[in-house]
C-alpha positions as a Python dict, from the first residue, in 0.01 Angstrom:
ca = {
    (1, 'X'): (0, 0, 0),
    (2, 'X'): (88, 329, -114),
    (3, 'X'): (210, 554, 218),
    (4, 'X'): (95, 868, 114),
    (5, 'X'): (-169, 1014, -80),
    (6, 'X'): (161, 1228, -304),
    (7, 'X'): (298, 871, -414),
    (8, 'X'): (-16, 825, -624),
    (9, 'X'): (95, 1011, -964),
    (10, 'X'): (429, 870, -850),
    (11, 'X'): (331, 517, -873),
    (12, 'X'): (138, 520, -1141),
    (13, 'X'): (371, 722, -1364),
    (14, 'X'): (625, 454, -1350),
    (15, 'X'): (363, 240, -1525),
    (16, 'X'): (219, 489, -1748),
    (17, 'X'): (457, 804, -1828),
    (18, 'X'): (285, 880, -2146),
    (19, 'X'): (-28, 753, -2102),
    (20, 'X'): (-309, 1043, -2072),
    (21, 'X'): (-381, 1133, -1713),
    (22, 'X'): (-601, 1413, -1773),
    (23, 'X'): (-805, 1584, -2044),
    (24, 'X'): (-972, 1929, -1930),
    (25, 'X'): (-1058, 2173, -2205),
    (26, 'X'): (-834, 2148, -2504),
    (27, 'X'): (-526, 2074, -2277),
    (28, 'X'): (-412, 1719, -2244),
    (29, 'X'): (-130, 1604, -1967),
    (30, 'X'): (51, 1289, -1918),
    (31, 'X'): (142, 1106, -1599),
    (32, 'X'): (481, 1244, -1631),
    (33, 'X'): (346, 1589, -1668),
    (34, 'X'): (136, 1602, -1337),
    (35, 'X'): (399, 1414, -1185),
    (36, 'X'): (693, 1675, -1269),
    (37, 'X'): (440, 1976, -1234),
    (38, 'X'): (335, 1839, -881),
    (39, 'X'): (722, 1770, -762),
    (40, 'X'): (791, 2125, -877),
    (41, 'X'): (529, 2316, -694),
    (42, 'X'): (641, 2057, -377),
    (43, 'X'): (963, 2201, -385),
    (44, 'X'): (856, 2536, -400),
    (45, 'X'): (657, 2462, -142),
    (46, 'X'): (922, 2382, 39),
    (47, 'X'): (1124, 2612, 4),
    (48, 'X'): (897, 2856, 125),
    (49, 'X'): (921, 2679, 421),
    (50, 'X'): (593, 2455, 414),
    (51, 'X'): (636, 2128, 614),
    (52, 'X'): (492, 1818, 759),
    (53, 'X'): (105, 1885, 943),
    (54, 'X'): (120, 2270, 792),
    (55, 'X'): (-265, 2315, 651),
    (56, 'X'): (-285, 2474, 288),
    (57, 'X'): (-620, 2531, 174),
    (58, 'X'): (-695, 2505, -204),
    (59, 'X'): (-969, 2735, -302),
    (60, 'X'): (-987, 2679, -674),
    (61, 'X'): (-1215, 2550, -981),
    (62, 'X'): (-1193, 2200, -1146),
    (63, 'X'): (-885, 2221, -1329),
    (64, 'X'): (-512, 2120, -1352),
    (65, 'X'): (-394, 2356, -1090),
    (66, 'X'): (-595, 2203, -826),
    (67, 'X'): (-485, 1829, -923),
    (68, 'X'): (-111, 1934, -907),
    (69, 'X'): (-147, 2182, -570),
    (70, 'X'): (-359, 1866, -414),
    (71, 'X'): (-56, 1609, -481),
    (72, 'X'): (224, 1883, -403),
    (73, 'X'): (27, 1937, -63),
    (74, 'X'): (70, 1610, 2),
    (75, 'X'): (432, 1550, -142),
    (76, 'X'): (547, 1788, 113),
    (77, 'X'): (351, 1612, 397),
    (78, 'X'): (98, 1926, 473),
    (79, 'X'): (-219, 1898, 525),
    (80, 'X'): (-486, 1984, 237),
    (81, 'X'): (-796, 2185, 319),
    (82, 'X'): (-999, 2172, -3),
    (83, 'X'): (-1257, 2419, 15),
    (84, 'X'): (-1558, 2468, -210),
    (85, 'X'): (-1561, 2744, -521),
    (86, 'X'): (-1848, 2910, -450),
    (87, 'X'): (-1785, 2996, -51),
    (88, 'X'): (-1781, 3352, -43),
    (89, 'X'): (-1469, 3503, 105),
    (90, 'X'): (-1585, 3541, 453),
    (91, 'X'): (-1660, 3186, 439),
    (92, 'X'): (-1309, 3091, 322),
    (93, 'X'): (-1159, 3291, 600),
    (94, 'X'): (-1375, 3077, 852),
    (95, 'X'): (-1199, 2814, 738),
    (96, 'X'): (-835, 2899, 715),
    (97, 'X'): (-905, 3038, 1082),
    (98, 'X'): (-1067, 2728, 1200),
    (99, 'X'): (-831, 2503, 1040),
    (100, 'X'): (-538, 2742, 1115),
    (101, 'X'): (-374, 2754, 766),
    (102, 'X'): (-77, 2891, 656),
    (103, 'X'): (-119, 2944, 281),
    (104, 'X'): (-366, 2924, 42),
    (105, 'X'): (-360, 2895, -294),
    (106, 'X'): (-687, 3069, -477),
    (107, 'X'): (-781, 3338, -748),
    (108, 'X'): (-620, 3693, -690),
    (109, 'X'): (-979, 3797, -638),
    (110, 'X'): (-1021, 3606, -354),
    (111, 'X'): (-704, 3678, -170),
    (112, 'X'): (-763, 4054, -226),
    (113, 'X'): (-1090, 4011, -56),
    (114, 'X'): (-957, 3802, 227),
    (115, 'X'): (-693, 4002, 278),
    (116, 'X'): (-984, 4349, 287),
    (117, 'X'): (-1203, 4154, 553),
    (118, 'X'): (-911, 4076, 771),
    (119, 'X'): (-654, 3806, 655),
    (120, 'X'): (-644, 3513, 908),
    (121, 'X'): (-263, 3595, 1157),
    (122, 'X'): (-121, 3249, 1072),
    (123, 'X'): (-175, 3286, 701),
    (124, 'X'): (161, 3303, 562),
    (125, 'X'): (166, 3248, 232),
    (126, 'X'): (-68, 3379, -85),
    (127, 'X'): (-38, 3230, -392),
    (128, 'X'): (-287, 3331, -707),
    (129, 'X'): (-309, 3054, -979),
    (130, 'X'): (-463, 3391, -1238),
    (131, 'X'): (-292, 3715, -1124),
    (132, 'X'): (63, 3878, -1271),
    (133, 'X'): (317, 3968, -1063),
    (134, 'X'): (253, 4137, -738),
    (135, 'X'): (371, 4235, -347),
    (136, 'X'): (34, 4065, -223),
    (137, 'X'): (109, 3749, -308),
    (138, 'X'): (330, 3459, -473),
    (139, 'X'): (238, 3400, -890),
    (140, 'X'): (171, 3018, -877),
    (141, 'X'): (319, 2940, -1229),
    (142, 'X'): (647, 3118, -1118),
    (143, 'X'): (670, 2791, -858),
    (144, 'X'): (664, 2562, -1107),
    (145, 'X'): (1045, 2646, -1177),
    (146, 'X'): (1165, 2500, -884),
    (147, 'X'): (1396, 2188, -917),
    (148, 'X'): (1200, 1895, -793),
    (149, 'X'): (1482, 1703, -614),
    (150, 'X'): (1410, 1897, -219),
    (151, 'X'): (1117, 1762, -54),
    (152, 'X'): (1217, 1376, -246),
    (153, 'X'): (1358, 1206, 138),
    (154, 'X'): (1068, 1319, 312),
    (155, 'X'): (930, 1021, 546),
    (156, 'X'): (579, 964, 497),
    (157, 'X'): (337, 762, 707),
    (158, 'X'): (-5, 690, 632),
    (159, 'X'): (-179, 733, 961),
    (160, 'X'): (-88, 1087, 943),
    (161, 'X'): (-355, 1371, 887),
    (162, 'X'): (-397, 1371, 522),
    (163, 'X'): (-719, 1626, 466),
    (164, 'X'): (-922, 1910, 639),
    (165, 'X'): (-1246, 1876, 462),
    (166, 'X'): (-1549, 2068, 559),
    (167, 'X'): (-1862, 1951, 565),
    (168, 'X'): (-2156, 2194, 440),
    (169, 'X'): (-2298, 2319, 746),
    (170, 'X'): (-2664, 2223, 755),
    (171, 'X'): (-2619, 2204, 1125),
    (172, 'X'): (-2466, 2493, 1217),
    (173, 'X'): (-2100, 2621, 1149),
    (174, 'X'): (-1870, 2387, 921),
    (175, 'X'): (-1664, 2130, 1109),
    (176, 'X'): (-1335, 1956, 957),
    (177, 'X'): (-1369, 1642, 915),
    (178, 'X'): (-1034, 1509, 945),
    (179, 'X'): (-869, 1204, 737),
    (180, 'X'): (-588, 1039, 735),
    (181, 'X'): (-400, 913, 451),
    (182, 'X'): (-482, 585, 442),
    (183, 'X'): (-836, 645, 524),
    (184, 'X'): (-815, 852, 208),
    (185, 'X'): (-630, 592, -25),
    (186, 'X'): (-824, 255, 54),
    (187, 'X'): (-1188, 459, -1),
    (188, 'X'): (-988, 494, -385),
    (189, 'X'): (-857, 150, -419),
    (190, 'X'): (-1209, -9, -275),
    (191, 'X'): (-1376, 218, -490),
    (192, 'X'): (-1219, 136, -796),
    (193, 'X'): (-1214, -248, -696),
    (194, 'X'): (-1625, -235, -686),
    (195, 'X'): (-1621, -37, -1026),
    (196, 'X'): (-1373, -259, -1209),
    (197, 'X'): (-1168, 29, -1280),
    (198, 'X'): (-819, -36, -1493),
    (199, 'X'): (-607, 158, -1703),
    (200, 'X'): (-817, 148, -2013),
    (201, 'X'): (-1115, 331, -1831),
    (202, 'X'): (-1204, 690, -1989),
    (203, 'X'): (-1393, 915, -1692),
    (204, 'X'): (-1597, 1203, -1761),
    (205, 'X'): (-1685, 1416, -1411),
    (206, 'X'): (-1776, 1757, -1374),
    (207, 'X'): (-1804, 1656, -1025),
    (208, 'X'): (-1586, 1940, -806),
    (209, 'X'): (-1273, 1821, -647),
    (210, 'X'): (-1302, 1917, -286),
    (211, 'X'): (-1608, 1729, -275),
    (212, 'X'): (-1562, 1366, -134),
    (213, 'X'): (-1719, 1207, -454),
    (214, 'X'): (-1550, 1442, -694),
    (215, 'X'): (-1231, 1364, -501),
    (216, 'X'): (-1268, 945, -464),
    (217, 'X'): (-1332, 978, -862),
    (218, 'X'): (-1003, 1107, -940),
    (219, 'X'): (-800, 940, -681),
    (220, 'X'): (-952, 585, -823),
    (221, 'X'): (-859, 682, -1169),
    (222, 'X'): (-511, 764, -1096),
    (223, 'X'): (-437, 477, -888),
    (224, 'X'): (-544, 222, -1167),
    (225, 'X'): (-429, 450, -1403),
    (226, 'X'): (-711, 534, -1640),
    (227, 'X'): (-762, 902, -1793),
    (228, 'X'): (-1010, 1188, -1629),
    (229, 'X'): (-1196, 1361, -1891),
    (230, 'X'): (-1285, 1657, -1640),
    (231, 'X'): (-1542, 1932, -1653),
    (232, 'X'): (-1498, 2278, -1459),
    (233, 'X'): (-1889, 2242, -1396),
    (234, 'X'): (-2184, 2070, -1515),
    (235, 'X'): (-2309, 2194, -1844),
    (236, 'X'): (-2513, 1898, -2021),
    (237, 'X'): (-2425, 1984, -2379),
    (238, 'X'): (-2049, 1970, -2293),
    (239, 'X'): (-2080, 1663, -2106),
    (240, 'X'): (-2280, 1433, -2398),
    (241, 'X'): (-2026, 1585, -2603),
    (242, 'X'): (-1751, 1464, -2393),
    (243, 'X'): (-1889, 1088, -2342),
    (244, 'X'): (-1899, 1062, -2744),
    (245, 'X'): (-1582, 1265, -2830),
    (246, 'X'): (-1338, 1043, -2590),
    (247, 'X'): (-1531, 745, -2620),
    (248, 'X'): (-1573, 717, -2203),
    (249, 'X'): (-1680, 424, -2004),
    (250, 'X'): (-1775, 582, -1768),
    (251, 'X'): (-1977, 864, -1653),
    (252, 'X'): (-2010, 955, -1272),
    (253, 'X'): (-2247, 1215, -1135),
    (254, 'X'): (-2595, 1280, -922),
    (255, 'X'): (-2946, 1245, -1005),
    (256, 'X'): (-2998, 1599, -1135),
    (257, 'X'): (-2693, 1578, -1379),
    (258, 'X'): (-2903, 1270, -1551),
    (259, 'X'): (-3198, 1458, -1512),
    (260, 'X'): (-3073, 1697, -1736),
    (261, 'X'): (-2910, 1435, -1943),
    (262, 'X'): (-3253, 1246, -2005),
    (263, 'X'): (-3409, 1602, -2072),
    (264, 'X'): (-3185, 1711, -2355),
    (265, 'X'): (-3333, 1821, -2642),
    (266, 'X'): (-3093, 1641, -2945),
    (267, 'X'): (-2958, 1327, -2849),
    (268, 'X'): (-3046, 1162, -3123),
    (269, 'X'): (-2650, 1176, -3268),
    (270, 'X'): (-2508, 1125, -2960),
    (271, 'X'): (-2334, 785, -2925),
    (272, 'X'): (-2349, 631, -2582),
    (273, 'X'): (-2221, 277, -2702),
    (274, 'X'): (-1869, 317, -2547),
    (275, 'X'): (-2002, 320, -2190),
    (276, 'X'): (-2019, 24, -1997),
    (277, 'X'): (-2166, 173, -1625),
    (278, 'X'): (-2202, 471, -1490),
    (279, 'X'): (-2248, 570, -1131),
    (280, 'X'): (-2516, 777, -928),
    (281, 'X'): (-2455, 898, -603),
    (282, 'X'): (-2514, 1250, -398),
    (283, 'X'): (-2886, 1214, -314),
    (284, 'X'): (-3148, 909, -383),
    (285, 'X'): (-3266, 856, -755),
    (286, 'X'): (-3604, 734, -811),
    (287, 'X'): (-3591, 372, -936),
    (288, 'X'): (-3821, 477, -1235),
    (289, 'X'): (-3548, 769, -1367),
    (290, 'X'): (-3283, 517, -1303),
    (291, 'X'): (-3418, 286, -1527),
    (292, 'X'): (-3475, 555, -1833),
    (293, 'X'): (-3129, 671, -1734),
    (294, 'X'): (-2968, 293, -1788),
    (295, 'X'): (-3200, 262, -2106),
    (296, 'X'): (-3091, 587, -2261),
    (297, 'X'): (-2701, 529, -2202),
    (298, 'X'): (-2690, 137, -2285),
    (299, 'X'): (-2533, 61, -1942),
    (300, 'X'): (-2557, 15, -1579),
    (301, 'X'): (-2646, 330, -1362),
    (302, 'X'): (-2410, 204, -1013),
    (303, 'X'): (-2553, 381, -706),
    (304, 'X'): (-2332, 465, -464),
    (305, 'X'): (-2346, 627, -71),
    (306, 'X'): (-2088, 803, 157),
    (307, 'X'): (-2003, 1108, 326),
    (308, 'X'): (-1722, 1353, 433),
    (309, 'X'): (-1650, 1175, 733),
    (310, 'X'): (-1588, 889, 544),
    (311, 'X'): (-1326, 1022, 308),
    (312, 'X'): (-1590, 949, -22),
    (313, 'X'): (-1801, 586, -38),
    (314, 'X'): (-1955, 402, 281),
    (315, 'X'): (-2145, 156, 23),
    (316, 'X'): (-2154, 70, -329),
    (317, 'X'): (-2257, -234, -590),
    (318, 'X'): (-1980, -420, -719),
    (319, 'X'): (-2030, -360, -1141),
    (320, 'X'): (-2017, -718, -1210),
    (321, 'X'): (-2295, -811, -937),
    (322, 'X'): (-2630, -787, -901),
    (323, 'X'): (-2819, -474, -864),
    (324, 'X'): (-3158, -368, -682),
    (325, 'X'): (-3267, -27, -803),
    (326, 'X'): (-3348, 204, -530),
    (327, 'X'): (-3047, 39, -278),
    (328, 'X'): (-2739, 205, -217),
    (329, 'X'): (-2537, -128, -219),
    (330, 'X'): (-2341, -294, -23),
    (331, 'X'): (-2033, -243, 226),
    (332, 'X'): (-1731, -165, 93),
    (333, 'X'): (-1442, -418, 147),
    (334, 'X'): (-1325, -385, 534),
    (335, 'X'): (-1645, -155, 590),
    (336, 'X'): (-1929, -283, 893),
    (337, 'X'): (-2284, -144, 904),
    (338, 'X'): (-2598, -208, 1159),
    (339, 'X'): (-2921, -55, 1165),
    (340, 'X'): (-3019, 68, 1500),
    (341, 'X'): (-3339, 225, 1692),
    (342, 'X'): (-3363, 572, 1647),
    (343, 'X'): (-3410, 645, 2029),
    (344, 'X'): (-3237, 343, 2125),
    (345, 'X'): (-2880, 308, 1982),
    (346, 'X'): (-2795, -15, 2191),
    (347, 'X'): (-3070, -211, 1987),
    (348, 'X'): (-2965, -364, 1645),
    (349, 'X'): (-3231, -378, 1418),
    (350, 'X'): (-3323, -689, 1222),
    (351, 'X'): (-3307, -701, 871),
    (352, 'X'): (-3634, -523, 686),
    (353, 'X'): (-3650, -283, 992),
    (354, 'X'): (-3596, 120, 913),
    (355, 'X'): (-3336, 281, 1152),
    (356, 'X'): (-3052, 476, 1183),
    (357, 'X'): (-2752, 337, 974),
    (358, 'X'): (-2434, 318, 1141),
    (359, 'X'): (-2108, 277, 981),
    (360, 'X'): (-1737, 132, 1094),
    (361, 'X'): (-1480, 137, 864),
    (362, 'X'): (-1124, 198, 834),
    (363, 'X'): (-1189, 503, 610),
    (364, 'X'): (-1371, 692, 865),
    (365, 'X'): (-1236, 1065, 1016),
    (366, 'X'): (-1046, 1102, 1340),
    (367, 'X'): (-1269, 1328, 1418),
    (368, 'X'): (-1373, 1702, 1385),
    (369, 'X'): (-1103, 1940, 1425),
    (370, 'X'): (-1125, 2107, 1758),
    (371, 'X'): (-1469, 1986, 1790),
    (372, 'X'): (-1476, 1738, 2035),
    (373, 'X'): (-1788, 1765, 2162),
    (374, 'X'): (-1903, 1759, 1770),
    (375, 'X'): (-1716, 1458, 1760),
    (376, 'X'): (-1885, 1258, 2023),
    (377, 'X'): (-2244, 1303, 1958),
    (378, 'X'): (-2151, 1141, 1571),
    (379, 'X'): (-1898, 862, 1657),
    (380, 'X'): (-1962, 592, 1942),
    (381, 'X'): (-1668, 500, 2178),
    (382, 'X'): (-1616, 196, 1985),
    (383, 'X'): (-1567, 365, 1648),
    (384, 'X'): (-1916, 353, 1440),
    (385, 'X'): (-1978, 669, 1268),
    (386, 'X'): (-2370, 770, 1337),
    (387, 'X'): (-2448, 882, 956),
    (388, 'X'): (-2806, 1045, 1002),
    (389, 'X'): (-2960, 852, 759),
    (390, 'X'): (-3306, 598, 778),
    (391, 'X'): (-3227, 316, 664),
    (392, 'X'): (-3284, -47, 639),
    (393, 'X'): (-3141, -402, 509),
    (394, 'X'): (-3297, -574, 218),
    (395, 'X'): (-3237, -898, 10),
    (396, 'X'): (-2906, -1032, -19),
    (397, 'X'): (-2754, -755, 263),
    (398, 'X'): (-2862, -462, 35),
    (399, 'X'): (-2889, -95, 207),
    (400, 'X'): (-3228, 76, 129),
    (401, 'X'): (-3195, 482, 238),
    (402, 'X'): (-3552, 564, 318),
    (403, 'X'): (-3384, 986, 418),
    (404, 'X'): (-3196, 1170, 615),
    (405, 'X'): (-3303, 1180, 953),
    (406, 'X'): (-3368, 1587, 950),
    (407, 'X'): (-3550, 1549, 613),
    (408, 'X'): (-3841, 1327, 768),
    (409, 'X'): (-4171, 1482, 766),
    (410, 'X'): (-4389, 1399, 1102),
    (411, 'X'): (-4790, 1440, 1009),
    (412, 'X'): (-5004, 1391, 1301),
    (413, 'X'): (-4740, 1133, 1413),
    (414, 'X'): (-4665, 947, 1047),
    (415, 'X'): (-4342, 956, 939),
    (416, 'X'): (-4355, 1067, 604),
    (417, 'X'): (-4017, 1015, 423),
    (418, 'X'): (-3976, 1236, 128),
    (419, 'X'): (-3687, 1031, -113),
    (420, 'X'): (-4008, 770, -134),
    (421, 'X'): (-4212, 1098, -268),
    (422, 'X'): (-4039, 1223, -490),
    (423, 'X'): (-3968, 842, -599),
    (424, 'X'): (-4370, 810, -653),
    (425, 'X'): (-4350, 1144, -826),
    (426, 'X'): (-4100, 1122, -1068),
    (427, 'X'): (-4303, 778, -1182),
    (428, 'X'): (-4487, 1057, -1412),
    (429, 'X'): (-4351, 1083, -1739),
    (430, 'X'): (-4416, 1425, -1763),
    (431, 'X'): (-4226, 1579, -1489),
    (432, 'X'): (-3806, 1618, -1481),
    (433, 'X'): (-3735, 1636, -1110),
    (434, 'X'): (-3935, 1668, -801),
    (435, 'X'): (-3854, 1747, -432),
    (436, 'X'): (-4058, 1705, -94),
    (437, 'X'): (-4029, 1906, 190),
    (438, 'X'): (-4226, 1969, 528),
    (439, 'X'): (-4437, 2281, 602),
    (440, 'X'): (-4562, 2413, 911),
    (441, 'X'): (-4939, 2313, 986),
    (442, 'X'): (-5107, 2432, 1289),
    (443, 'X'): (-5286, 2126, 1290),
    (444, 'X'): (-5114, 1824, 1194),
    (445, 'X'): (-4732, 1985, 1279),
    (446, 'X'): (-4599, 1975, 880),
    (447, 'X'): (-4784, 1894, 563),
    (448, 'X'): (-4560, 1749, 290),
    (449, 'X'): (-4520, 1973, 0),
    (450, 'X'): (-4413, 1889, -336),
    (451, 'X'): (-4151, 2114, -532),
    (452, 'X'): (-4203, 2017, -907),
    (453, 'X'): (-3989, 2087, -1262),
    (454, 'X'): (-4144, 1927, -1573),
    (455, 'X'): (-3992, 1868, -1902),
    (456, 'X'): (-3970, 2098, -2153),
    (457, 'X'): (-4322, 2165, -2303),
    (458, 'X'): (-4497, 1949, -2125),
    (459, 'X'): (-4798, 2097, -1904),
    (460, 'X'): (-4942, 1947, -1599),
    (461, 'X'): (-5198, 2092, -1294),
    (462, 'X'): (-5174, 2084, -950),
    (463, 'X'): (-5464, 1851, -890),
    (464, 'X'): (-5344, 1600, -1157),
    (465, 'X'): (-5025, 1565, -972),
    (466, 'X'): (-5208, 1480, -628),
    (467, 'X'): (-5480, 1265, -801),
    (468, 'X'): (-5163, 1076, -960),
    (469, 'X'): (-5005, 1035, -616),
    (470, 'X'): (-5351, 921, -418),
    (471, 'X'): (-5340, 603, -663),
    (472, 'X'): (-4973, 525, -545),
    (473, 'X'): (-4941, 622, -216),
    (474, 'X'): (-5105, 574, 127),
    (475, 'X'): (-5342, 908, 214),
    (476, 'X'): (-5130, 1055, 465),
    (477, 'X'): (-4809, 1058, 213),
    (478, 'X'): (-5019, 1247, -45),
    (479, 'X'): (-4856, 1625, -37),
    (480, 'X'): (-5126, 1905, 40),
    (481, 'X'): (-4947, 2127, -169),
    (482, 'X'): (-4725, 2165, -512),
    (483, 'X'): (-4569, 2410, -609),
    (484, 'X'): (-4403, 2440, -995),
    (485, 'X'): (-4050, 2567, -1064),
    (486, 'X'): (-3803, 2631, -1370),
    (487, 'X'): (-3568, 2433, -1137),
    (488, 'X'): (-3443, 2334, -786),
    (489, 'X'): (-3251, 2485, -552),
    (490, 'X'): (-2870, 2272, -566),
    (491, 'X'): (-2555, 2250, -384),
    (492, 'X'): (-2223, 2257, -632),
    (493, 'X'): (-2252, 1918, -678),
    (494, 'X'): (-2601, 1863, -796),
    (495, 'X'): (-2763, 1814, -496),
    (496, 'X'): (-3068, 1917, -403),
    (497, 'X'): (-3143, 2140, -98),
    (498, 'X'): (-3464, 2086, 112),
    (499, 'X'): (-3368, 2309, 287),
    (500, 'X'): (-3376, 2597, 80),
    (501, 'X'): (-3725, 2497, -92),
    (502, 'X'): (-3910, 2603, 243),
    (503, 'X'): (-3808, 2912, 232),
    (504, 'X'): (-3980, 2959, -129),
    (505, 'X'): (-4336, 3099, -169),
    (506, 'X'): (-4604, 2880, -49),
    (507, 'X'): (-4908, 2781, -211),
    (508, 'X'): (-5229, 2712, -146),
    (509, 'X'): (-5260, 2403, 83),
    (510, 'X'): (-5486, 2167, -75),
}
């Protein structure tokens, strides 16, 4: 096993120097050419003085500067703290404070605002990937002209801290979720075991980097040595382009991206044959989408289920196994999970019952970074990782999510879970994607609503939505209200945020 998460375009360009690492845009780069670019910004790095445990967050787009800053990070032995693109710069300073970095590498933009609100005391170092030269801050192609031979003797051990990822605050402020290296590099190698990856798989993502699924996708394809086909962001026309041009096998992303791949307007030239799975993972896709998804593309859709803490997947199918639409898969190798009662952790759930899914694995986070009180009320004493989520274990040791524990609608004491919904919903061929939430009732304590985008010129009413849902699902599941929208409120990676849609205007409560 690999001992550090830099040895990865190490490894693998000893096998495959010329072989095509990455494609993004018109610019094409070998192993050898992220591996020299990364051991040149290392020693740079070190020779501004960056060492072993120093944090240095990466604040940039998909692209090739953030695959070679996330392997120099790590060549050095710091500690990366990828942070998402759209935070706003009061955000990013949060995090450089709370994770105490000393540089960060970003858009001049962004370190001229940071540096106007109040730059962090222990931030060191700037560097800007897109400005000229300047007082402010280091020009990040000007350390790429370091000699690469500096930081080469540096020990490395995998059970140090690796990563600093935040998770998205739904609960309050952020927390770092701390991983170690080898937590970081077995989620890749399992991941790409269960996928049959090798080095003849072509991956198209627009998925962002310092997301854990955006991440575990490019790790996996550099450790088996395949070529990442990768988007700065999701745009759907670009992306069908993409699968045909480079002839991919694979295509990973969450429900919405297929949403808009199954609404496209021309895909009649498009030619899908080259595929042979895909995988789905970010938020629960309605079996019924899945299946016009797999029948559109030619190939398996692979659904897939993790989480920061974990470093990227908790649970997968393996893409030569069987596969039960709606189920989030199995274990990954070395990974344990039990369902328990939701007011009763000490009681295991059999199999069929719906409960809170706890995890164990060898992937999981330390812990939160100075949150140990955070840490505690997620992570037992004897290392299962409380995940949040409803769940409950089907046929053949298959994980069904039923929702996240916060998303569950209570109506006059009924758990209504909104994932089997939207499911229901999304049966209709009329309508692209759908979304439940809970509203406030006075009566009944929340009323399910339903948030609704349909296809392109297709029409549909209110009351034929409900009338559709009465046939399918029990009374009390029905939603009292809908609610019709050019589209749904997302996070950067496609998912969607119930969150957000209860703040939108309410309608009339049927």
């Amino acid at each position: 096993m690999l001992s550090s998460l830099g040895d990865i375009l190490s490894s693998t360009a000893e096998k495959f120097a010329q072989k095509t690492a990455l494609v993004i845009g018109s610019k094409t780069y070998t192993y050898s050419d992220l591996e020299d670019l990364s051991n040149c910004l290392a020693a740079s790095l070190y020779a501004k003085g960056i060492r072993q445990n120093d944090r240095v967050t990466l604040h940039l787009p998909n692209g090739w500067q953030w695959i070679v800053s996330y392997y120099a990070i790590h060549k050095v032995g710091a500690v990366a703290n990828p942070l998402n693109v759209l935070l706003t710069p009061a955000e990013v300073i949060y995090a450089l404070s709370d994770c105490e970095a000393s540089a960060i590498i970003s858009r001049s933009k962004i370190i001229s605002e940071i540096c106007d609100l109040g730059r962090p005391p222990g931030l060191q170092h700037l560097i800007s990937v897109d400005g000229d030269d300047s007082e402010a801050y280091t020009v990040f192609d000007h350390l790429l002209q370091q000699r690469p031979e500096v930081y080469a003797a540096l020990p490395r051990d995998r059970h140090n801290l690796s990563t600093i990822c935040y998770t998205s605050g739904t609960t309050g402020k952020p927390k770092g979720a701390m991983l170690s290296h080898e937590a970081v590099l077995i989620n890749a190698a399992m991941t790409g075991l269960m996928h049959g990856k090798t080095s003849e798989d072509i991956i198209v993502s627009a998925l962002p980097l310092p997301h854990v699924y955006g991440n575990v996708v490019m790790n996996s394809v550099f450790l088996t040595g395949g070529t990442l086909v990768l988007h700065e962001k999701f745009d759907v026309d670009l992306i069908v382009e993409s699968i045909s041009q480079y002839r991919a096998t694979m295509f990973e992303g969450v429900p919405t991206m297929y949403m808009y791949i199954l609404g496209h307007s021309n895909l009649r030239h498009v030619d899908f044959s080259s595929l042979r799975c895909c995988t789905v993972g970010g938020q629960s896709m309605a079996p019924a989408k899945m299946k016009s998804v797999e029948t559109l593309l030619g190939c398996p859709l692979i659904e897939l289920w993790g989480m920061t803490e974990l470093g990227g997947l908790g649970t997968t199918f393996a893409f030569c196994g069987h596969r039960y639409p709606g189920s989030i898969g199995i274990p990954l190798p070395y990974n344990r999970v039990r369902i328990v009662n939701m007011m009763d952790e000490t009681e295991v759930l059999p199999d069929g019952e719906a409960g809170e899914l706890l995890i164990k694995s060898p992937t999981s986070m330390t812990g939160y970074y100075k949150r140990e009180k955070e840490t505690r009320e997620v992570m037992t004493n004897d290392g299962w990782l409380r995940t949040g989520d409803i769940a409950r274990i089907m046929a053949e040791g298959c994980i069904e999510i039923l929702d996240r524990k916060k998303d569950m609608i209570i109506t006059a004491g009924y758990n209504i879970y909104p994932a089997e919904v939207e499911a229901v919903i999304l049966q209709h061929p009329s309508i692209l994607m759908a979304a439940v939430a809970g509203i406030a009732d006075n009566e009944k304590g929340e009323l399910a609503k339903a948030y609704i985008v349909l296809k392109q010129d297709e029409t549909l009413s209110e009351r034929e939505i409900l009338a559709f849902c009465r046939d399918r699902l029990a009374a009390y599941k029905v939603p009292r209200a809908v609610q019709f929208l050019k589209d749904l409120p997302k996070t950067s990676t496609g998912k969607i945020l119930r969150r957000e849609l209860r703040s939108l205007e309410v309608s009339t409560v049927i």
